[in-house]
Amino acid sequence: MKVSARIALLSMAVTTTFGTMMAAPALKPLAVAFPNTDALLVQWVVTLSSLFILPTLFLSGILNRKFNRRSILITGLVLYLFGGVGPAFMNSFPFILACRALLGLSIGLISPTFNSLIAENFQGEARSRMNGIQTSINGIGGAIFLSIGGFIATLGWRDVFMTYFYAVILLVMVVAFLPKFPPLQVSQSAKSSIKIPKFFYAVALAGGLHTMMFALIPTNLSLFLANNGIGSISSAGYLIAFSLIGVFIGGLSVTRLTGALKKRLVPLELVLMAGGFLLISSAHAVWTVALGVFMIGLSEGVLFPLSFIKTSEVVPKLILTTGISLLLACVYTCQFLSPLFVRGIELLLYSNSTRDVFMAVAVALVAVAVGFLLFSRNSMHQTVTDVS
């Protein structure tokens, strides 16, 4: 694959997780502009897109077998542009949510298509490197645009949505540099004889859950800072951007860390994420929050590409698009459920404090890390016993 085609393909990364998060700096200004709107609905401006990704996501396997992949990406980017910029021209909150739903439908076309192209055209360490780079691009692209968004949010919430015009550049790159990639040729008999391994569902669930933990930052940070008198309106954008710099660094290092740490990598990253939430839960200054979100982003930058690498390893190539679609379905469903998860934790703790929620998440992540280590040790012991 030519370098220009690789760049065009990797540029699609910024439309996925980052695409839903770009509205995060607008949450507080939106809450002020629509004072009678429930706080949960305001948070859905970030997460509603994740729910509406699912319909087109589940159709991706069929679409990839009927149309060339470049046409799917072009269609997705056009819808992405309308759904992203649309809220800037709306005066009704339901119409803003409708645009966010359209954005989700577009991501459901784009995300599995470019991820499956990476999985199909790269193998082994090259695939691991590509997955790490796409996560890093997502992170650094998000850091740049959210920093800009944090500043723009001080001008008004409508201007935040205007930043989605960057999709025009991506559209030009796809049209100019990306090959058509013909539809996948899979016979019905071959497809019906291949099953998705059961272990994959554990990978998909884990991928969704750690993404949900990371989604707590963009969906809660703006209101958390405002309620605790930390920073200004623009601080949320800068801090979320700082978490994405952590994602960038983590994505670049995933291949090297995987080789060095092997099975110890996942529990170490979970403990790192737990440390980030612990810092935020006790924070009273911007720098403490900044360190916490950076640690969370660094952890997610490693865990996110690991989910795709593991999926590519365990799912047969002929149904890889289906496997990636199911993984993304878990990821985006958990992103959407993130505000409901927070509300549930608050009810369990009899508290409406986000600090308490972050503390509970930190404790849970440490417990999961310990459980993972015990499970891995038992698995290795069982393997040695079977060999003996």
CSV table of N, CA and C in Angstrom, one decimal, residues 189-343:
chain,number,residue,atom,x,y,z
A,189,SER,N,-21.6,-20.3,1.8
A,189,SER,CA,-21.3,-21.6,2.4
A,189,SER,C,-20.0,-21.4,3.3
A,190,ALA,N,-19.0,-20.7,2.8
A,190,ALA,CA,-17.8,-20.5,3.6
A,190,ALA,C,-18.1,-19.7,4.8
A,191,LYS,N,-18.9,-18.6,4.7
A,191,LYS,CA,-19.3,-17.8,5.8
A,191,LYS,C,-20.0,-18.5,6.9
A,192,SER,N,-21.0,-19.4,6.5
A,192,SER,CA,-21.8,-20.1,7.4
A,192,SER,C,-21.0,-21.2,8.2
A,193,SER,N,-19.9,-21.6,7.6
A,193,SER,CA,-19.1,-22.7,8.2
A,193,SER,C,-18.1,-22.1,9.2
A,194,ILE,N,-17.9,-20.8,9.3
A,194,ILE,CA,-16.9,-20.2,10.2
A,194,ILE,C,-17.6,-19.5,11.3
A,195,LYS,N,-17.2,-19.9,12.5
A,195,LYS,CA,-17.8,-19.3,13.7
A,195,LYS,C,-16.8,-18.4,14.4
A,196,ILE,N,-17.4,-17.4,15.1
A,196,ILE,CA,-16.6,-16.5,15.9
A,196,ILE,C,-16.2,-17.2,17.2
A,197,PRO,N,-14.9,-17.2,17.6
A,197,PRO,CA,-14.5,-17.9,18.8
A,197,PRO,C,-15.2,-17.3,20.1
A,198,LYS,N,-15.5,-18.1,21.0
A,198,LYS,CA,-16.1,-17.6,22.3
A,198,LYS,C,-15.2,-16.6,23.0
A,199,PHE,N,-13.9,-16.8,22.9
A,199,PHE,CA,-13.0,-15.9,23.6
A,199,PHE,C,-13.1,-14.5,23.1
A,200,PHE,N,-13.5,-14.4,21.8
A,200,PHE,CA,-13.6,-13.0,21.3
A,200,PHE,C,-14.6,-12.2,22.0
A,201,TYR,N,-15.7,-12.8,22.5
A,201,TYR,CA,-16.7,-12.0,23.2
A,201,TYR,C,-16.2,-11.4,24.5
A,202,ALA,N,-15.2,-12.1,25.2
A,202,ALA,CA,-14.6,-11.6,26.4
A,202,ALA,C,-13.7,-10.4,26.0
A,203,VAL,N,-13.0,-10.5,24.8
A,203,VAL,CA,-12.2,-9.4,24.3
A,203,VAL,C,-13.1,-8.2,24.0
A,204,ALA,N,-14.2,-8.4,23.4
A,204,ALA,CA,-15.1,-7.3,23.0
A,204,ALA,C,-15.7,-6.6,24.2
A,205,LEU,N,-16.1,-7.4,25.2
A,205,LEU,CA,-16.7,-6.8,26.5
A,205,LEU,C,-15.6,-6.0,27.2
A,206,ALA,N,-14.4,-6.6,27.3
A,206,ALA,CA,-13.3,-5.8,28.0
A,206,ALA,C,-13.0,-4.5,27.2
A,207,GLY,N,-13.0,-4.6,25.9
A,207,GLY,CA,-12.8,-3.4,25.1
A,207,GLY,C,-13.8,-2.3,25.3
A,208,GLY,N,-15.1,-2.7,25.5
A,208,GLY,CA,-16.2,-1.8,25.8
A,208,GLY,C,-16.0,-1.2,27.1
A,209,LEU,N,-15.7,-2.0,28.1
A,209,LEU,CA,-15.6,-1.5,29.5
A,209,LEU,C,-14.5,-0.5,29.7
A,210,HIS,N,-13.3,-0.8,29.2
A,210,HIS,CA,-12.2,0.2,29.4
A,210,HIS,C,-12.5,1.5,28.6
A,211,THR,N,-13.2,1.4,27.5
A,211,THR,CA,-13.6,2.6,26.8
A,211,THR,C,-14.6,3.4,27.6
A,212,MET,N,-15.5,2.7,28.3
A,212,MET,CA,-16.5,3.4,29.1
A,212,MET,C,-15.8,4.2,30.2
A,213,MET,N,-14.7,3.6,30.8
A,213,MET,CA,-14.0,4.3,31.8
A,213,MET,C,-13.3,5.5,31.3
A,214,PHE,N,-12.7,5.4,30.1
A,214,PHE,CA,-12.1,6.6,29.5
A,214,PHE,C,-13.2,7.7,29.1
A,215,ALA,N,-14.4,7.2,28.7
A,215,ALA,CA,-15.4,8.1,28.4
A,215,ALA,C,-16.0,8.9,29.5
A,216,LEU,N,-15.6,8.5,30.8
A,216,LEU,CA,-16.0,9.3,31.9
A,216,LEU,C,-15.4,10.7,31.9
A,217,ILE,N,-14.2,10.8,31.3
A,217,ILE,CA,-13.5,12.1,31.2
A,217,ILE,C,-14.3,13.1,30.4
A,218,PRO,N,-14.5,12.9,29.1
A,218,PRO,CA,-15.2,13.9,28.3
A,218,PRO,C,-16.7,14.2,28.7
A,219,THR,N,-17.3,13.1,29.3
A,219,THR,CA,-18.8,13.3,29.7
A,219,THR,C,-19.0,14.0,31.0
A,220,ASN,N,-17.9,14.0,31.9
A,220,ASN,CA,-18.1,14.5,33.2
A,220,ASN,C,-17.2,15.6,33.6
A,221,LEU,N,-16.1,15.8,32.9
A,221,LEU,CA,-15.0,16.7,33.3
A,221,LEU,C,-15.5,18.1,33.4
A,222,SER,N,-16.2,18.6,32.3
A,222,SER,CA,-16.6,19.9,32.2
A,222,SER,C,-17.5,20.3,33.4
A,223,LEU,N,-18.5,19.5,33.8
A,223,LEU,CA,-19.4,19.8,34.9
A,223,LEU,C,-18.6,19.6,36.2
A,224,PHE,N,-17.7,18.6,36.3
A,224,PHE,CA,-16.9,18.4,37.5
A,224,PHE,C,-16.1,19.6,37.8
A,225,LEU,N,-15.4,20.2,36.8
A,225,LEU,CA,-14.6,21.4,37.1
A,225,LEU,C,-15.4,22.6,37.5
A,226,ALA,N,-16.6,22.7,36.8
A,226,ALA,CA,-17.4,23.9,37.2
A,226,ALA,C,-18.0,23.7,38.6
A,227,ASN,N,-18.4,22.5,39.0
A,227,ASN,CA,-19.1,22.3,40.3
A,227,ASN,C,-18.0,22.4,41.4
A,228,ASN,N,-16.8,22.2,41.1
A,228,ASN,CA,-15.7,22.2,42.2
A,228,ASN,C,-14.9,23.5,42.1
A,229,GLY,N,-15.3,24.4,41.2
A,229,GLY,CA,-14.5,25.7,41.1
A,229,GLY,C,-13.1,25.5,40.7
A,230,ILE,N,-12.8,24.6,39.8
A,230,ILE,CA,-11.5,24.3,39.3
A,230,ILE,C,-11.4,24.8,37.9
A,231,GLY,N,-10.5,25.7,37.6
A,231,GLY,CA,-10.3,26.2,36.2
A,231,GLY,C,-11.4,27.0,35.7
A,232,SER,N,-11.5,27.2,34.3
A,232,SER,CA,-12.5,28.0,33.7
A,232,SER,C,-13.2,27.1,32.7
A,233,ILE,N,-14.1,27.7,31.9
A,233,ILE,CA,-14.8,27.0,30.9
A,233,ILE,C,-13.9,26.3,29.9
A,234,SER,N,-12.8,27.0,29.5
A,234,SER,CA,-11.9,26.5,28.5
A,234,SER,C,-11.0,25.4,29.1
A,235,SER,N,-10.9,25.3,30.4
A,235,SER,CA,-10.1,24.2,31.0
A,235,SER,C,-10.5,22.8,30.6
A,236,ALA,N,-11.8,22.6,30.5
A,236,ALA,CA,-12.3,21.2,30.1
A,236,ALA,C,-11.7,20.8,28.8
A,237,GLY,N,-11.7,21.7,27.8
A,237,GLY,CA,-11.2,21.3,26.5
A,237,GLY,C,-9.7,21.0,26.6
A,238,TYR,N,-8.9,21.9,27.3
A,238,TYR,CA,-7.5,21.7,27.4
A,238,TYR,C,-7.2,20.4,28.1
A,239,LEU,N,-7.9,20.1,29.2
A,239,LEU,CA,-7.6,18.9,30.0
A,239,LEU,C,-8.0,17.6,29.2
A,240,ILE,N,-9.1,17.6,28.5
A,240,ILE,CA,-9.5,16.5,27.7
A,240,ILE,C,-8.4,16.3,26.6
A,241,ALA,N,-7.9,17.4,26.0
A,241,ALA,CA,-6.9,17.3,25.1
A,241,ALA,C,-5.6,16.7,25.7
A,242,PHE,N,-5.3,17.1,26.9
A,242,PHE,CA,-4.1,16.5,27.6
A,242,PHE,C,-4.3,15.0,27.8
A,243,SER,N,-5.5,14.5,28.1
A,243,SER,CA,-5.7,13.1,28.2
A,243,SER,C,-5.5,12.4,26.8
A,244,LEU,N,-5.7,13.1,25.7
A,244,LEU,CA,-5.5,12.5,24.4
A,244,LEU,C,-4.1,12.6,24.0
A,245,ILE,N,-3.3,13.5,24.6
A,245,ILE,CA,-1.8,13.4,24.4
A,245,ILE,C,-1.3,12.1,25.0
A,246,GLY,N,-1.9,11.7,26.2
A,246,GLY,CA,-1.6,10.4,26.8
A,246,GLY,C,-1.9,9.3,25.9
A,247,VAL,N,-3.1,9.4,25.2
A,247,VAL,CA,-3.5,8.3,24.3
A,247,VAL,C,-2.5,8.3,23.1
A,248,PHE,N,-2.0,9.4,22.7
A,248,PHE,CA,-1.0,9.5,21.6
A,248,PHE,C,0.2,8.7,22.0
A,249,ILE,N,0.8,9.0,23.2
A,249,ILE,CA,2.0,8.4,23.6
A,249,ILE,C,1.8,6.9,23.8
A,250,GLY,N,0.7,6.5,24.4
A,250,GLY,CA,0.4,5.1,24.7
A,250,GLY,C,0.3,4.3,23.4
A,251,GLY,N,-0.4,4.9,22.4
A,251,GLY,CA,-0.6,4.2,21.1
A,251,GLY,C,0.8,4.0,20.4
A,252,LEU,N,1.7,4.9,20.5
A,252,LEU,CA,3.0,4.8,19.9
A,252,LEU,C,3.8,3.7,20.5
A,253,SER,N,3.6,3.5,21.8
A,253,SER,CA,4.4,2.6,22.6
A,253,SER,C,3.9,1.2,22.7
A,254,VAL,N,2.6,0.9,22.2
A,254,VAL,CA,2.0,-0.3,22.4
A,254,VAL,C,2.7,-1.5,21.9
A,255,THR,N,3.4,-1.4,20.7
A,255,THR,CA,4.1,-2.6,20.1
A,255,THR,C,5.3,-3.0,21.0
A,256,ARG,N,6.0,-1.9,21.4
A,256,ARG,CA,7.2,-2.2,22.3
A,256,ARG,C,6.8,-2.7,23.6
A,257,LEU,N,5.8,-2.1,24.2
A,257,LEU,CA,5.3,-2.6,25.6
A,257,LEU,C,4.8,-4.0,25.5
A,258,THR,N,4.1,-4.4,24.5
A,258,THR,CA,3.5,-5.7,24.4
A,258,THR,C,4.7,-6.7,24.3
A,259,GLY,N,5.7,-6.4,23.6
A,259,GLY,CA,6.9,-7.4,23.6
A,259,GLY,C,7.6,-7.5,24.9
A,260,ALA,N,7.7,-6.4,25.6
A,260,ALA,CA,8.5,-6.3,26.8
A,260,ALA,C,7.7,-6.9,28.0
A,261,LEU,N,6.4,-6.6,28.1
A,261,LEU,CA,5.7,-6.9,29.4
A,261,LEU,C,4.7,-8.1,29.2
A,262,LYS,N,4.3,-8.4,28.0
A,262,LYS,CA,3.5,-9.5,27.6
A,262,LYS,C,2.2,-9.5,28.5
A,263,LYS,N,1.9,-10.6,29.2
A,263,LYS,CA,0.6,-10.6,30.0
A,263,LYS,C,0.5,-9.7,31.1
A,264,ARG,N,1.6,-9.1,31.6
A,264,ARG,CA,1.6,-8.2,32.7
A,264,ARG,C,1.2,-6.8,32.2
A,265,LEU,N,1.1,-6.6,30.9
A,265,LEU,CA,0.8,-5.2,30.4
A,265,LEU,C,-0.6,-4.8,30.8
A,266,VAL,N,-1.6,-5.6,30.6
A,266,VAL,CA,-3.0,-5.2,30.8
A,266,VAL,C,-3.2,-4.9,32.3
A,267,PRO,N,-2.8,-5.7,33.3
A,267,PRO,CA,-3.1,-5.3,34.7
A,267,PRO,C,-2.3,-4.0,35.0
A,268,LEU,N,-1.1,-3.8,34.5
A,268,LEU,CA,-0.3,-2.6,34.8
A,268,LEU,C,-1.1,-1.4,34.2
A,269,GLU,N,-1.6,-1.5,33.1
A,269,GLU,CA,-2.4,-0.4,32.5
A,269,GLU,C,-3.7,-0.1,33.3
A,270,LEU,N,-4.3,-1.1,33.8
A,270,LEU,CA,-5.5,-0.9,34.6
A,270,LEU,C,-5.2,-0.2,35.9
A,271,VAL,N,-4.0,-0.6,36.5
A,271,VAL,CA,-3.6,0.1,37.7
A,271,VAL,C,-3.2,1.6,37.4
A,272,LEU,N,-2.6,1.8,36.3
A,272,LEU,CA,-2.3,3.2,35.9
A,272,LEU,C,-3.6,4.0,35.7
A,273,MET,N,-4.6,3.4,35.1
A,273,MET,CA,-5.9,4.1,34.9
A,273,MET,C,-6.5,4.4,36.3
A,274,ALA,N,-6.4,3.4,37.2
A,274,ALA,CA,-7.0,3.6,38.5
A,274,ALA,C,-6.3,4.7,39.2
A,275,GLY,N,-5.0,4.8,39.1
A,275,GLY,CA,-4.2,5.9,39.7
A,275,GLY,C,-4.7,7.3,39.2
A,276,GLY,N,-5.0,7.4,37.9
A,276,GLY,CA,-5.5,8.6,37.3
A,276,GLY,C,-6.9,9.0,37.9
A,277,PHE,N,-7.8,8.1,38.1
A,277,PHE,CA,-9.1,8.4,38.7
A,277,PHE,C,-8.9,8.7,40.2
A,278,LEU,N,-8.0,8.1,40.8
A,278,LEU,CA,-7.7,8.4,42.2
A,278,LEU,C,-7.3,9.9,42.4
A,279,LEU,N,-6.4,10.3,41.5
A,279,LEU,CA,-5.9,11.7,41.5
A,279,LEU,C,-7.0,12.7,41.3
A,280,ILE,N,-7.8,12.4,40.3
A,280,ILE,CA,-8.9,13.3,40.0
A,280,ILE,C,-9.9,13.4,41.2
A,281,SER,N,-10.2,12.3,41.8
A,281,SER,CA,-11.2,12.2,42.9
A,281,SER,C,-10.7,13.1,44.1
A,282,SER,N,-9.4,13.3,44.2
A,282,SER,CA,-8.9,14.1,45.3
A,282,SER,C,-8.4,15.5,44.9
A,283,ALA,N,-8.6,15.9,43.6
A,283,ALA,CA,-8.0,17.1,43.1
A,283,ALA,C,-8.7,18.3,43.5
A,284,HIS,N,-7.9,19.4,43.8
A,284,HIS,CA,-8.4,20.7,44.0
A,284,HIS,C,-7.7,21.8,43.2
A,285,ALA,N,-6.9,21.3,42.3
A,285,ALA,CA,-6.1,22.2,41.4
A,285,ALA,C,-6.1,21.6,40.0
A,286,VAL,N,-5.9,22.5,39.0
A,286,VAL,CA,-5.9,22.0,37.6
A,286,VAL,C,-4.8,21.1,37.3
A,287,TRP,N,-3.6,21.3,37.9
A,287,TRP,CA,-2.5,20.5,37.6
A,287,TRP,C,-2.7,19.0,38.0
A,288,THR,N,-3.4,18.9,39.2
A,288,THR,CA,-3.7,17.5,39.7
A,288,THR,C,-4.6,16.8,38.7
A,289,VAL,N,-5.6,17.5,38.2
A,289,VAL,CA,-6.6,16.9,37.3
A,289,VAL,C,-5.8,16.6,36.0
A,290,ALA,N,-4.9,17.5,35.6
A,290,ALA,CA,-4.2,17.3,34.3
A,290,ALA,C,-3.3,16.0,34.4
A,291,LEU,N,-2.7,15.8,35.5
A,291,LEU,CA,-1.9,14.5,35.7
A,291,LEU,C,-2.8,13.3,35.7
A,292,GLY,N,-3.9,13.4,36.3
A,292,GLY,CA,-4.9,12.3,36.4
A,292,GLY,C,-5.4,11.9,35.0
A,293,VAL,N,-5.8,12.9,34.2
A,293,VAL,CA,-6.4,12.6,32.9
A,293,VAL,C,-5.3,12.1,32.0
A,294,PHE,N,-4.1,12.6,32.2
A,294,PHE,CA,-2.9,12.1,31.3
A,294,PHE,C,-2.7,10.6,31.6
A,295,MET,N,-2.7,10.2,32.8
A,295,MET,CA,-2.5,8.8,33.2
A,295,MET,C,-3.6,7.9,32.6
A,296,ILE,N,-4.9,8.4,32.7
A,296,ILE,CA,-6.0,7.7,32.1
A,296,ILE,C,-5.8,7.5,30.6
A,297,GLY,N,-5.5,8.6,29.9
A,297,GLY,CA,-5.3,8.6,28.5
A,297,GLY,C,-4.1,7.7,28.1
A,298,LEU,N,-3.0,7.7,28.8
A,298,LEU,CA,-1.9,6.9,28.6
A,298,LEU,C,-2.3,5.4,28.6
A,299,SER,N,-3.1,5.0,29.6
A,299,SER,CA,-3.6,3.7,29.7
A,299,SER,C,-4.5,3.3,28.6
A,300,GLU,N,-5.4,4.2,28.2
A,300,GLU,CA,-6.4,3.9,27.2
A,300,GLU,C,-5.6,3.8,25.8
A,301,GLY,N,-4.6,4.6,25.6
A,301,GLY,CA,-3.8,4.5,24.4
A,301,GLY,C,-3.1,3.2,24.2
A,302,VAL,N,-2.9,2.4,25.2
A,302,VAL,CA,-2.4,1.1,25.1
A,302,VAL,C,-3.5,0.0,25.0
A,303,LEU,N,-4.5,0.2,25.8
A,303,LEU,CA,-5.6,-0.8,25.9
A,303,LEU,C,-6.5,-0.8,24.6
A,304,PHE,N,-6.7,0.4,24.0
A,304,PHE,CA,-7.6,0.4,22.8
A,304,PHE,C,-7.0,-0.3,21.6
A,305,PRO,N,-5.8,-0.1,21.2
A,305,PRO,CA,-5.3,-0.9,20.1
A,305,PRO,C,-5.1,-2.4,20.4
A,306,LEU,N,-4.8,-2.7,21.7
A,306,LEU,CA,-4.7,-4.1,22.1
A,306,LEU,C,-6.0,-4.9,21.8
A,307,SER,N,-7.2,-4.2,21.9
A,307,SER,CA,-8.4,-4.8,21.6
A,307,SER,C,-8.5,-5.2,20.2
A,308,PHE,N,-8.1,-4.3,19.3
A,308,PHE,CA,-8.1,-4.6,17.8
A,308,PHE,C,-7.1,-5.7,17.5
A,309,ILE,N,-5.9,-5.6,18.1
A,309,ILE,CA,-4.9,-6.6,17.8
A,309,ILE,C,-5.3,-8.0,18.2
A,310,LYS,N,-5.9,-8.1,19.4
A,310,LYS,CA,-6.4,-9.4,19.8
A,310,LYS,C,-7.6,-9.9,19.0
A,311,THR,N,-8.4,-9.0,18.5
A,311,THR,CA,-9.5,-9.4,17.6
A,311,THR,C,-9.0,-9.9,16.3
A,312,SER,N,-8.0,-9.2,15.8
A,312,SER,CA,-7.4,-9.7,14.5
A,312,SER,C,-6.7,-11.1,14.7
A,313,GLU,N,-6.3,-11.4,15.9
A,313,GLU,CA,-5.6,-12.6,16.1
A,313,GLU,C,-6.6,-13.8,16.3
A,314,VAL,N,-7.7,-13.6,16.9
A,314,VAL,CA,-8.6,-14.7,17.2
A,314,VAL,C,-9.7,-14.9,16.3
A,315,VAL,N,-10.1,-13.8,15.5
A,315,VAL,CA,-11.2,-14.0,14.6
A,315,VAL,C,-10.7,-14.3,13.2
A,316,PRO,N,-11.3,-15.4,12.5
A,316,PRO,CA,-10.9,-15.7,11.2
A,316,PRO,C,-11.0,-14.6,10.2
A,317,LYS,N,-10.1,-14.5,9.2
A,317,LYS,CA,-10.0,-13.4,8.3
A,317,LYS,C,-11.3,-13.2,7.5
A,318,LEU,N,-12.0,-14.3,7.1
A,318,LEU,CA,-13.2,-14.1,6.3
A,318,LEU,C,-14.3,-13.5,7.0
A,319,ILE,N,-14.3,-13.5,8.3
A,319,ILE,CA,-15.4,-12.8,9.1
A,319,ILE,C,-14.8,-11.7,10.0
A,320,LEU,N,-13.6,-11.2,9.6
A,320,LEU,CA,-13.0,-10.2,10.4
A,320,LEU,C,-13.8,-8.9,10.5
A,321,THR,N,-14.4,-8.5,9.4
A,321,THR,CA,-15.2,-7.3,9.4
A,321,THR,C,-16.4,-7.4,10.4
A,322,THR,N,-17.0,-8.6,10.5
A,322,THR,CA,-18.0,-8.9,11.5
A,322,THR,C,-17.5,-8.8,12.9
A,323,GLY,N,-16.3,-9.4,13.1
A,323,GLY,CA,-15.7,-9.3,14.4
A,323,GLY,C,-15.4,-7.9,14.9
A,324,ILE,N,-14.8,-7.1,14.0
A,324,ILE,CA,-14.5,-5.7,14.3
A,324,ILE,C,-15.8,-4.9,14.6
A,325,SER,N,-16.8,-5.2,13.8
A,325,SER,CA,-18.1,-4.5,14.0
A,325,SER,C,-18.7,-4.8,15.4
A,326,LEU,N,-18.5,-6.1,15.8
A,326,LEU,CA,-19.0,-6.5,17.1
A,326,LEU,C,-18.2,-5.8,18.2
A,327,LEU,N,-16.9,-5.8,18.0
A,327,LEU,CA,-16.0,-5.1,19.0
A,327,LEU,C,-16.4,-3.6,19.1
A,328,LEU,N,-16.6,-3.0,18.0
A,328,LEU,CA,-17.0,-1.6,18.0
A,328,LEU,C,-18.4,-1.4,18.6
A,329,ALA,N,-19.3,-2.3,18.3
A,329,ALA,CA,-20.6,-2.2,18.9
A,329,ALA,C,-20.5,-2.2,20.5
A,330,CYS,N,-19.6,-3.0,21.0
A,330,CYS,CA,-19.4,-3.0,22.5
A,330,CYS,C,-18.8,-1.7,22.9
A,331,VAL,N,-17.8,-1.2,22.2
A,331,VAL,CA,-17.2,0.0,22.5
A,331,VAL,C,-18.2,1.2,22.5
A,332,TYR,N,-18.9,1.3,21.5
A,332,TYR,CA,-19.8,2.5,21.4
A,332,TYR,C,-21.1,2.4,22.3
A,333,THR,N,-21.5,1.1,22.5
A,333,THR,CA,-22.6,0.9,23.4
A,333,THR,C,-22.2,1.4,24.8
A,334,CYS,N,-21.0,1.0,25.2
A,334,CYS,CA,-20.5,1.3,26.6
A,334,CYS,C,-20.2,2.8,26.7
A,335,GLN,N,-19.8,3.5,25.6
A,335,GLN,CA,-19.7,4.9,25.6
A,335,GLN,C,-21.0,5.6,25.8
A,336,PHE,N,-22.0,5.1,25.1
A,336,PHE,CA,-23.4,5.7,25.3
A,336,PHE,C,-23.9,5.5,26.8
A,337,LEU,N,-23.5,4.3,27.3
A,337,LEU,CA,-24.0,4.0,28.7
A,337,LEU,C,-23.2,4.7,29.8
A,338,SER,N,-22.2,5.4,29.4
A,338,SER,CA,-21.3,6.0,30.4
A,338,SER,C,-22.0,6.9,31.4
A,339,PRO,N,-22.9,7.9,30.9
A,339,PRO,CA,-23.6,8.7,31.8
A,339,PRO,C,-24.6,7.9,32.7
A,340,LEU,N,-25.2,6.9,32.2
A,340,LEU,CA,-26.1,6.0,33.0
A,340,LEU,C,-25.3,5.3,34.0
A,341,PHE,N,-24.1,4.9,33.7
A,341,PHE,CA,-23.2,4.2,34.6
A,341,PHE,C,-22.9,5.1,35.8
A,342,VAL,N,-22.6,6.3,35.5
A,342,VAL,CA,-22.3,7.3,36.6
A,342,VAL,C,-23.5,7.5,37.5
A,343,ARG,N,-24.7,7.6,36.8
A,343,ARG,CA,-25.9,7.8,37.6
A,343,ARG,C,-26.1,6.6,38.5
